[in-house]
CSV table of C-alpha atoms in Angstrom, one decimal:
chain,number,residue,atom,x,y,z
A,14,UNK,CA,70.8,90.5,102.1
A,15,UNK,CA,74.3,89.2,101.8
A,16,UNK,CA,77.0,91.8,101.5
A,17,UNK,CA,79.4,91.8,98.5
A,18,UNK,CA,82.0,89.0,98.8
A,19,UNK,CA,85.4,89.8,100.1
A,20,UNK,CA,88.0,90.2,97.4
A,21,UNK,CA,90.9,87.7,97.6
A,22,UNK,CA,94.0,89.8,97.0
A,23,UNK,CA,97.7,89.7,97.9
A,24,UNK,CA,98.6,91.3,101.2
A,25,UNK,CA,100.3,94.1,99.3
A,26,UNK,CA,96.9,95.2,98.0
A,27,UNK,CA,95.4,95.4,101.5
A,28,UNK,CA,97.8,97.0,104.0
A,29,UNK,CA,99.0,100.6,103.9
A,30,UNK,CA,100.8,103.2,106.0
A,31,UNK,CA,100.5,106.9,106.2
A,32,UNK,CA,104.2,107.8,106.5
A,33,UNK,CA,104.9,110.6,108.9
A,34,UNK,CA,107.8,113.0,108.4
A,35,UNK,CA,110.3,113.0,111.3
A,36,UNK,CA,113.3,115.3,111.8
A,37,UNK,CA,116.7,113.7,112.2
A,38,UNK,CA,120.3,114.6,111.9
A,39,UNK,CA,122.2,113.9,108.7
A,40,UNK,CA,125.3,111.7,108.8
A,41,UNK,CA,128.6,113.5,108.2
A,42,UNK,CA,129.0,114.3,104.5
A,43,UNK,CA,126.0,112.1,103.8
A,44,UNK,CA,124.4,114.1,101.0
A,45,UNK,CA,121.0,113.3,102.5
A,46,UNK,CA,119.5,116.8,102.6
A,47,UNK,CA,116.5,116.6,100.3
A,48,UNK,CA,117.8,119.4,98.2
A,49,UNK,CA,117.3,117.6,94.8
A,50,UNK,CA,113.9,116.6,93.3
A,51,UNK,CA,114.7,113.8,90.9
A,52,UNK,CA,112.4,112.6,88.1
A,53,UNK,CA,110.5,109.5,89.1
A,54,UNK,CA,108.4,107.1,87.2
A,55,UNK,CA,104.8,106.3,87.9
A,56,UNK,CA,102.3,103.7,86.9
A,57,UNK,CA,98.7,102.7,87.3
A,58,UNK,CA,97.6,100.8,90.4
A,59,UNK,CA,96.7,97.1,90.2
A,60,UNK,CA,93.2,95.8,90.2
A,61,UNK,CA,91.7,93.5,92.9
A,62,UNK,CA,90.6,90.1,91.9
A,63,UNK,CA,87.2,88.9,92.9
A,64,UNK,CA,87.1,86.0,95.4
A,65,UNK,CA,84.5,83.7,96.9
A,66,UNK,CA,81.7,84.4,99.4
A,67,UNK,CA,82.7,82.6,102.5
A,68,UNK,CA,80.5,82.2,105.6
A,69,UNK,CA,81.7,83.7,108.9
A,70,UNK,CA,83.3,81.1,111.2
A,71,UNK,CA,85.6,80.8,114.2
A,72,UNK,CA,89.3,80.1,114.1
A,73,UNK,CA,91.2,83.2,113.0
A,74,UNK,CA,91.1,84.8,116.5
A,75,UNK,CA,91.7,81.6,118.3
A,76,UNK,CA,90.4,81.5,121.9
A,77,UNK,CA,90.1,85.3,122.2
A,78,UNK,CA,86.5,85.9,121.0
A,79,UNK,CA,85.0,89.4,120.7
A,80,UNK,CA,82.5,90.4,123.4
A,81,UNK,CA,79.6,90.6,121.0
A,82,UNK,CA,79.4,88.3,117.9
A,83,UNK,CA,78.5,90.0,114.7
A,84,UNK,CA,77.1,88.4,111.6
A,85,UNK,CA,78.6,90.1,108.6
A,86,UNK,CA,75.1,89.8,107.0
A,87,UNK,CA,73.5,91.7,109.9
A,88,UNK,CA,70.7,94.0,108.9
A,89,UNK,CA,72.4,96.9,110.6
A,90,UNK,CA,75.1,97.0,108.0
A,91,UNK,CA,74.7,99.9,105.6
A,92,UNK,CA,77.5,99.1,103.3
A,93,UNK,CA,80.6,96.9,103.0
A,94,UNK,CA,83.5,98.4,101.2
A,95,UNK,CA,87.0,97.4,100.3
A,96,UNK,CA,89.7,98.8,102.6
A,97,UNK,CA,91.6,101.7,101.0
A,98,UNK,CA,95.3,101.2,101.3
A,99,UNK,CA,98.4,103.3,100.7
A,100,UNK,CA,101.0,101.9,98.3
A,101,UNK,CA,104.5,100.7,99.2
A,102,UNK,CA,107.4,102.1,97.2
A,103,UNK,CA,110.5,99.7,97.3
A,104,UNK,CA,113.8,100.9,95.8
A,105,UNK,CA,116.1,97.9,95.1
A,106,UNK,CA,119.7,98.9,95.0
A,107,UNK,CA,121.6,95.8,93.7
A,108,UNK,CA,125.3,95.0,93.7
A,109,UNK,CA,126.8,94.3,90.3
A,110,UNK,CA,130.5,94.2,91.3
A,111,UNK,CA,132.7,91.6,89.7
A,112,UNK,CA,132.3,89.2,92.6
A,113,UNK,CA,128.7,88.7,91.4
A,114,UNK,CA,129.8,87.0,88.1
A,115,UNK,CA,128.8,83.4,87.2
A,116,UNK,CA,126.2,81.4,89.1
A,117,UNK,CA,125.8,84.2,91.6
A,118,UNK,CA,124.5,86.6,89.0
A,119,UNK,CA,122.4,84.0,87.2
A,120,UNK,CA,120.8,83.0,90.5
A,121,UNK,CA,120.1,86.6,91.4
A,122,UNK,CA,118.5,87.2,88.0
A,123,UNK,CA,116.3,84.1,88.3
A,124,UNK,CA,115.2,85.0,91.8
A,125,UNK,CA,114.4,88.6,91.0
A,126,UNK,CA,112.5,87.5,87.9
A,127,UNK,CA,110.4,85.0,89.8
A,128,UNK,CA,109.7,87.6,92.5
A,129,UNK,CA,108.5,90.4,90.2
A,130,UNK,CA,106.3,88.0,88.2
A,131,UNK,CA,104.6,86.6,91.3
A,132,UNK,CA,101.1,87.5,92.2
A,133,UNK,CA,101.6,87.8,96.0
A,134,UNK,CA,102.9,91.4,95.9
A,135,UNK,CA,100.8,92.9,93.1
A,136,UNK,CA,100.5,96.6,93.6
A,137,UNK,CA,103.8,97.1,95.3
A,138,UNK,CA,105.7,99.8,93.4
A,139,UNK,CA,109.3,98.7,92.7
A,140,UNK,CA,112.2,100.6,91.2
A,141,UNK,CA,115.7,99.1,90.4
A,142,UNK,CA,119.2,100.3,90.1
A,143,UNK,CA,122.7,98.7,90.2
A,144,UNK,CA,125.9,99.7,91.8
A,145,UNK,CA,128.7,100.6,91.0
A,146,UNK,CA,127.3,102.8,88.3
A,147,UNK,CA,128.9,103.0,84.9
A,148,UNK,CA,131.7,105.6,84.4
A,149,UNK,CA,130.3,109.1,84.0
A,150,UNK,CA,131.2,112.7,84.7
A,151,UNK,CA,129.7,112.6,88.3
A,152,UNK,CA,132.2,112.4,91.2
A,153,UNK,CA,132.6,108.8,92.5
A,154,UNK,CA,131.2,109.8,95.9
A,155,UNK,CA,128.1,111.6,94.6
A,156,UNK,CA,125.0,110.1,96.2
A,157,UNK,CA,122.8,112.1,94.0
A,158,UNK,CA,124.1,110.2,91.0
A,159,UNK,CA,122.5,107.1,92.5
A,160,UNK,CA,119.1,108.7,93.2
A,161,UNK,CA,117.3,108.1,89.9
A,162,UNK,CA,116.5,104.4,89.3
A,163,UNK,CA,117.3,102.7,86.0
A,164,UNK,CA,113.8,101.3,86.2
A,165,UNK,CA,111.4,103.9,87.5
A,166,UNK,CA,108.9,103.1,90.2
A,167,UNK,CA,105.9,101.1,88.9
A,168,UNK,CA,103.4,98.6,90.4
A,169,UNK,CA,104.0,94.9,90.1
A,170,UNK,CA,103.3,93.0,88.0
A,171,UNK,CA,103.1,95.8,85.4
A,172,UNK,CA,106.7,96.8,86.0
A,173,UNK,CA,108.0,93.3,85.8
A,174,UNK,CA,108.9,93.3,82.1
A,175,UNK,CA,111.0,96.5,82.5
A,176,UNK,CA,112.8,95.1,85.5
A,177,UNK,CA,113.5,91.8,83.8
A,178,UNK,CA,114.7,93.5,80.6
A,179,UNK,CA,117.1,95.7,82.6
A,180,UNK,CA,118.7,93.0,84.6
A,181,UNK,CA,119.0,90.8,81.5
A,182,UNK,CA,120.9,93.6,79.8
A,183,UNK,CA,123.2,94.2,82.8
A,184,UNK,CA,126.4,92.3,83.7
A,185,UNK,CA,128.5,92.3,86.9
A,186,UNK,CA,131.6,94.2,85.9
A,187,UNK,CA,132.2,96.7,88.7
A,188,UNK,CA,135.6,96.9,90.2
A,189,UNK,CA,134.4,98.2,93.6
A,190,UNK,CA,131.5,97.9,96.0
A,191,UNK,CA,130.6,101.5,96.7
A,192,UNK,CA,127.8,100.9,99.2
A,193,UNK,CA,128.1,104.3,100.9
A,194,UNK,CA,127.0,106.5,97.9
A,195,UNK,CA,124.7,103.9,96.5
A,196,UNK,CA,122.7,103.5,99.7
A,197,UNK,CA,122.7,107.3,100.3
A,198,UNK,CA,121.3,107.9,96.9
A,199,UNK,CA,118.6,105.3,97.3
A,200,UNK,CA,117.5,106.7,100.7
A,201,UNK,CA,117.4,110.2,99.2
A,202,UNK,CA,115.1,108.9,96.4
A,203,UNK,CA,112.9,107.0,98.8
A,204,UNK,CA,112.4,110.1,100.9
A,205,UNK,CA,111.7,112.2,97.9
A,206,UNK,CA,109.1,109.8,96.7
A,207,UNK,CA,107.4,109.7,100.1
A,208,UNK,CA,107.5,113.5,100.2
A,209,UNK,CA,105.9,113.9,96.7
A,210,UNK,CA,103.3,111.2,97.5
A,211,UNK,CA,102.0,112.0,101.0
A,212,UNK,CA,100.8,109.0,102.9
A,213,UNK,CA,102.7,106.4,100.8
A,214,UNK,CA,105.4,104.3,102.5
A,215,UNK,CA,108.9,104.0,101.1
A,216,UNK,CA,111.7,101.5,101.8
A,217,UNK,CA,115.1,100.7,100.4
A,218,UNK,CA,116.5,97.2,99.8
A,219,UNK,CA,120.2,96.8,99.5
A,220,UNK,CA,121.3,93.6,97.9
A,221,UNK,CA,125.1,92.7,98.1
A,222,UNK,CA,127.5,89.8,98.3
A,223,UNK,CA,130.5,91.6,99.6
A,224,UNK,CA,131.7,94.3,101.9
A,225,UNK,CA,132.2,98.1,101.3
A,226,UNK,CA,135.0,98.8,98.9
A,227,UNK,CA,135.5,102.3,97.5
A,228,UNK,CA,134.6,104.4,95.7
A,229,UNK,CA,137.5,106.5,97.1
A,230,UNK,CA,139.7,106.8,100.1
A,231,UNK,CA,137.5,109.6,101.5
A,232,UNK,CA,134.1,111.0,100.6
A,233,UNK,CA,134.5,114.4,102.1
A,234,UNK,CA,135.3,113.8,105.7
A,235,UNK,CA,133.9,110.3,105.7
A,236,UNK,CA,135.7,107.0,105.1
A,237,UNK,CA,133.2,105.3,102.7
A,238,UNK,CA,134.4,101.8,103.6
A,239,UNK,CA,133.7,102.4,107.3
A,240,UNK,CA,130.6,100.3,108.3
A,241,UNK,CA,129.7,102.8,110.9
A,242,UNK,CA,129.5,105.6,108.3
A,243,UNK,CA,127.2,103.5,106.2
A,244,UNK,CA,125.1,102.5,109.2
A,245,UNK,CA,124.8,106.3,110.0
A,246,UNK,CA,123.3,106.8,106.5
A,247,UNK,CA,120.7,104.0,107.1
A,248,UNK,CA,119.9,105.5,110.6
A,249,UNK,CA,119.5,109.0,109.2
A,250,UNK,CA,117.0,107.6,106.6
A,251,UNK,CA,115.0,105.6,109.2
A,252,UNK,CA,114.8,108.7,111.5
A,253,UNK,CA,113.9,111.1,108.7
A,254,UNK,CA,116.2,113.9,107.5
A,255,UNK,CA,115.5,117.6,106.9
A,256,UNK,CA,111.8,117.0,107.6
A,257,UNK,CA,111.5,114.3,104.9
A,258,UNK,CA,109.5,111.1,105.7
A,259,UNK,CA,111.5,108.2,107.1
A,260,UNK,CA,112.7,105.4,104.9
A,261,UNK,CA,113.7,102.1,106.3
A,262,UNK,CA,116.7,100.1,104.9
A,263,UNK,CA,116.4,96.4,104.4
A,264,UNK,CA,119.5,94.3,103.5
A,265,UNK,CA,119.7,90.9,101.6
A,266,UNK,CA,123.1,89.3,101.9
A,267,UNK,CA,124.0,86.9,99.1
A,268,UNK,CA,126.7,84.2,99.6
A,269,UNK,CA,130.0,85.9,100.4
A,270,UNK,CA,128.6,88.9,102.2
A,271,UNK,CA,130.2,90.2,105.3
A,272,UNK,CA,127.3,89.2,107.6
A,273,UNK,CA,128.4,91.4,110.5
A,274,UNK,CA,128.3,94.5,108.3
A,275,UNK,CA,125.0,93.5,106.6
A,276,UNK,CA,123.3,93.1,110.0
A,277,UNK,CA,124.8,96.4,111.2
A,278,UNK,CA,123.4,98.3,108.3
A,279,UNK,CA,119.9,96.6,108.6
A,280,UNK,CA,119.7,97.3,112.3
A,281,UNK,CA,120.6,100.9,111.8
A,282,UNK,CA,118.0,101.2,109.1
A,283,UNK,CA,115.2,100.1,111.4
A,284,UNK,CA,114.8,96.5,110.1
A,285,UNK,CA,116.6,94.6,112.9
A,286,UNK,CA,118.8,92.2,110.8
A,287,UNK,CA,119.8,91.3,107.3
A,288,UNK,CA,118.2,88.4,105.4
A,289,UNK,CA,120.9,86.0,104.5
A,290,UNK,CA,120.9,83.8,101.4
A,291,UNK,CA,122.7,80.5,101.4
A,292,UNK,CA,124.8,79.0,98.6
A,293,UNK,CA,122.8,75.7,98.1
A,294,UNK,CA,119.9,77.0,96.1
A,295,UNK,CA,120.6,80.7,95.7
A,296,UNK,CA,117.9,81.5,93.2
A,297,UNK,CA,115.0,80.1,95.3
A,298,UNK,CA,116.5,81.5,98.5
A,299,UNK,CA,116.9,84.9,97.0
A,300,UNK,CA,113.3,84.9,95.7
A,301,UNK,CA,112.1,83.9,99.2
A,302,UNK,CA,114.3,86.6,100.7
A,303,UNK,CA,112.8,89.2,98.4
A,304,UNK,CA,109.3,88.1,99.5
A,305,UNK,CA,110.2,88.1,103.1
A,306,UNK,CA,111.6,91.7,102.9
A,307,UNK,CA,108.6,93.0,101.0
A,308,UNK,CA,106.3,91.4,103.5
A,309,UNK,CA,108.2,93.0,106.4
A,310,UNK,CA,108.1,96.4,104.6
A,311,UNK,CA,104.3,96.4,104.2
A,312,UNK,CA,102.7,98.7,106.7
A,313,UNK,CA,99.5,97.9,108.7
A,314,UNK,CA,97.3,101.0,108.5
A,315,UNK,CA,94.1,101.5,106.6
A,316,UNK,CA,92.4,104.8,105.6
A,317,UNK,CA,89.2,105.9,107.3
A,318,UNK,CA,86.3,105.3,105.0
A,319,UNK,CA,85.0,108.4,103.3
A,320,UNK,CA,81.5,107.9,104.8
A,321,UNK,CA,83.0,108.0,108.3
A,322,UNK,CA,85.4,110.8,107.6
A,323,UNK,CA,82.5,112.8,106.2
A,324,UNK,CA,80.2,112.2,109.2
A,325,UNK,CA,77.6,110.1,107.4
A,326,UNK,CA,78.6,107.1,109.6
A,327,UNK,CA,79.7,107.2,113.2
A,328,UNK,CA,83.2,106.1,114.2
A,329,UNK,CA,81.3,103.8,116.7
A,330,UNK,CA,79.7,102.0,113.8
A,331,UNK,CA,82.7,100.6,112.0
A,332,UNK,CA,83.8,96.9,111.9
A,333,UNK,CA,86.7,95.2,110.1
A,334,UNK,CA,86.1,91.9,108.3
A,335,UNK,CA,89.3,89.9,108.0
A,336,UNK,CA,90.7,86.6,106.8
A,337,UNK,CA,94.0,85.0,105.9
A,338,UNK,CA,95.1,82.3,103.4
A,339,UNK,CA,91.6,81.5,102.2
A,340,UNK,CA,90.0,81.0,105.7
A,341,UNK,CA,86.4,82.1,106.2
A,342,UNK,CA,86.0,85.8,107.0
A,343,UNK,CA,85.6,86.9,110.6
A,344,UNK,CA,84.9,90.2,112.4
A,345,UNK,CA,88.1,91.5,113.8
A,346,UNK,CA,87.3,93.2,117.1
A,347,UNK,CA,88.4,96.7,118.0
A,348,UNK,CA,91.1,96.4,120.7
A,349,UNK,CA,92.0,99.9,121.9
A,350,UNK,CA,94.9,98.5,124.0
A,351,UNK,CA,96.1,96.1,121.3
A,352,UNK,CA,96.6,93.4,123.9
A,353,UNK,CA,95.9,90.7,121.3
A,354,UNK,CA,94.4,90.3,117.8
A,355,UNK,CA,92.4,93.3,116.6
A,356,UNK,CA,92.5,96.9,115.4
A,357,UNK,CA,92.4,100.3,116.8
A,358,UNK,CA,92.1,103.9,115.7
A,359,UNK,CA,95.5,105.7,115.5
A,360,UNK,CA,94.1,108.6,117.6
A,361,UNK,CA,91.0,107.8,119.7
A,362,UNK,CA,90.0,111.5,119.8
A,363,UNK,CA,90.8,112.5,116.2
A,364,UNK,CA,91.1,109.2,114.2
A,365,UNK,CA,92.8,109.4,110.8
A,366,UNK,CA,93.5,105.7,110.2
A,367,UNK,CA,92.6,102.2,111.3
A,368,UNK,CA,95.7,100.4,112.6
A,369,UNK,CA,96.0,96.6,112.8
A,370,UNK,CA,97.3,95.5,116.2
A,371,UNK,CA,100.8,94.0,116.2
A,372,UNK,CA,99.7,90.4,116.5
A,373,UNK,CA,97.3,90.8,113.6
A,374,UNK,CA,99.8,92.8,111.6
A,375,UNK,CA,102.4,90.1,112.0
A,376,UNK,CA,100.0,87.3,111.1
A,377,UNK,CA,99.0,89.2,108.0
A,378,UNK,CA,102.5,89.9,106.9
A,379,UNK,CA,103.4,86.2,107.3
A,380,UNK,CA,100.3,85.1,105.2
A,381,UNK,CA,100.5,84.3,101.5
A,382,UNK,CA,97.2,86.3,101.0
A,383,UNK,CA,94.8,88.3,103.1
A,384,UNK,CA,91.3,89.6,102.7
A,385,UNK,CA,89.8,92.7,104.3
A,386,UNK,CA,86.6,94.8,104.1
A,387,UNK,CA,85.1,97.5,106.3
A,388,UNK,CA,81.5,97.0,107.4
A,389,UNK,CA,79.7,100.3,108.1
A,390,UNK,CA,76.5,100.8,110.1
A,391,UNK,CA,76.8,98.1,112.8
A,392,UNK,CA,77.9,99.0,116.3
A,393,UNK,CA,81.6,98.4,116.6
A,394,UNK,CA,82.6,95.0,118.2
A,395,UNK,CA,85.1,95.8,121.0
A,396,UNK,CA,87.3,93.3,122.7
């Protein structure tokens, strides 16, 4: 009997990460101490779309076949179930300083609108806020004033109308570019979300076209315009602070950005380098940059199926069915050493998750769509 067909869904609906809390030192006067619990929005998860029923075939794993071929229709298979994933929470902190006026702002609006309306990242939970914030009673350097997003976290595409409505109502009128408190607040919020939703991954995306300016000569003992101080915030978030889960910082640099500073912040935030947008077709390039960052932010771990965790099925009778970009499904072999495509258990003695090996993870993140199921009951194919 044929197993239920694989569902064809965006990569965002397939890959997940159990975020682990790590201790780290707080940057001087950073405000990242986890002492505030802000209100956050929530929304329903996205549904998976049904796909076709492809036959198994070769090709996905190239010339590195598994030791034992396995037909996904094998009689040993007790059940084939969809992989259970953990959501990604992405907090977009977007520059609205006066340098963003004109075509720059219109291009940013168009790119963001196209991104949130797209189907590729359905299920990713996105929140949005702008900086500098409008005048209020909070001190200019207050990171906590940037914690709560203007558009609360909610899954795409459900949250797209609220995001589009908010950016349409906004205009670039800020007289400074206070990256220091804005980034600090976003990291605080990302850590708080991950803390309140164990197992969910959180990341911050800083979008700017300039360099740090303001909001004051000093924020406590820190020069808020010092790139090293801002990088220290990003590093503290990536390392985890006060026992909170780590939050990586991604950076998209729009035309005019100080590229050296943008790369410095991204590297400190655990994301290697900023994604730079050119001036030729800013809207399309910004949309592509948003997609690239979100793809990189997606983690590559899957939850242990309940039948396995509950002891009804042995850990030695688990197989992963995997396909990219509409290709036929294949059995992805277990590769304990991850010396090529495959998957492994996070802990061989006490598994809590199935982890895609780096080569497979990178291929999945680069794909426009991925499909995955877990086949239970057949002896695990091991590379």
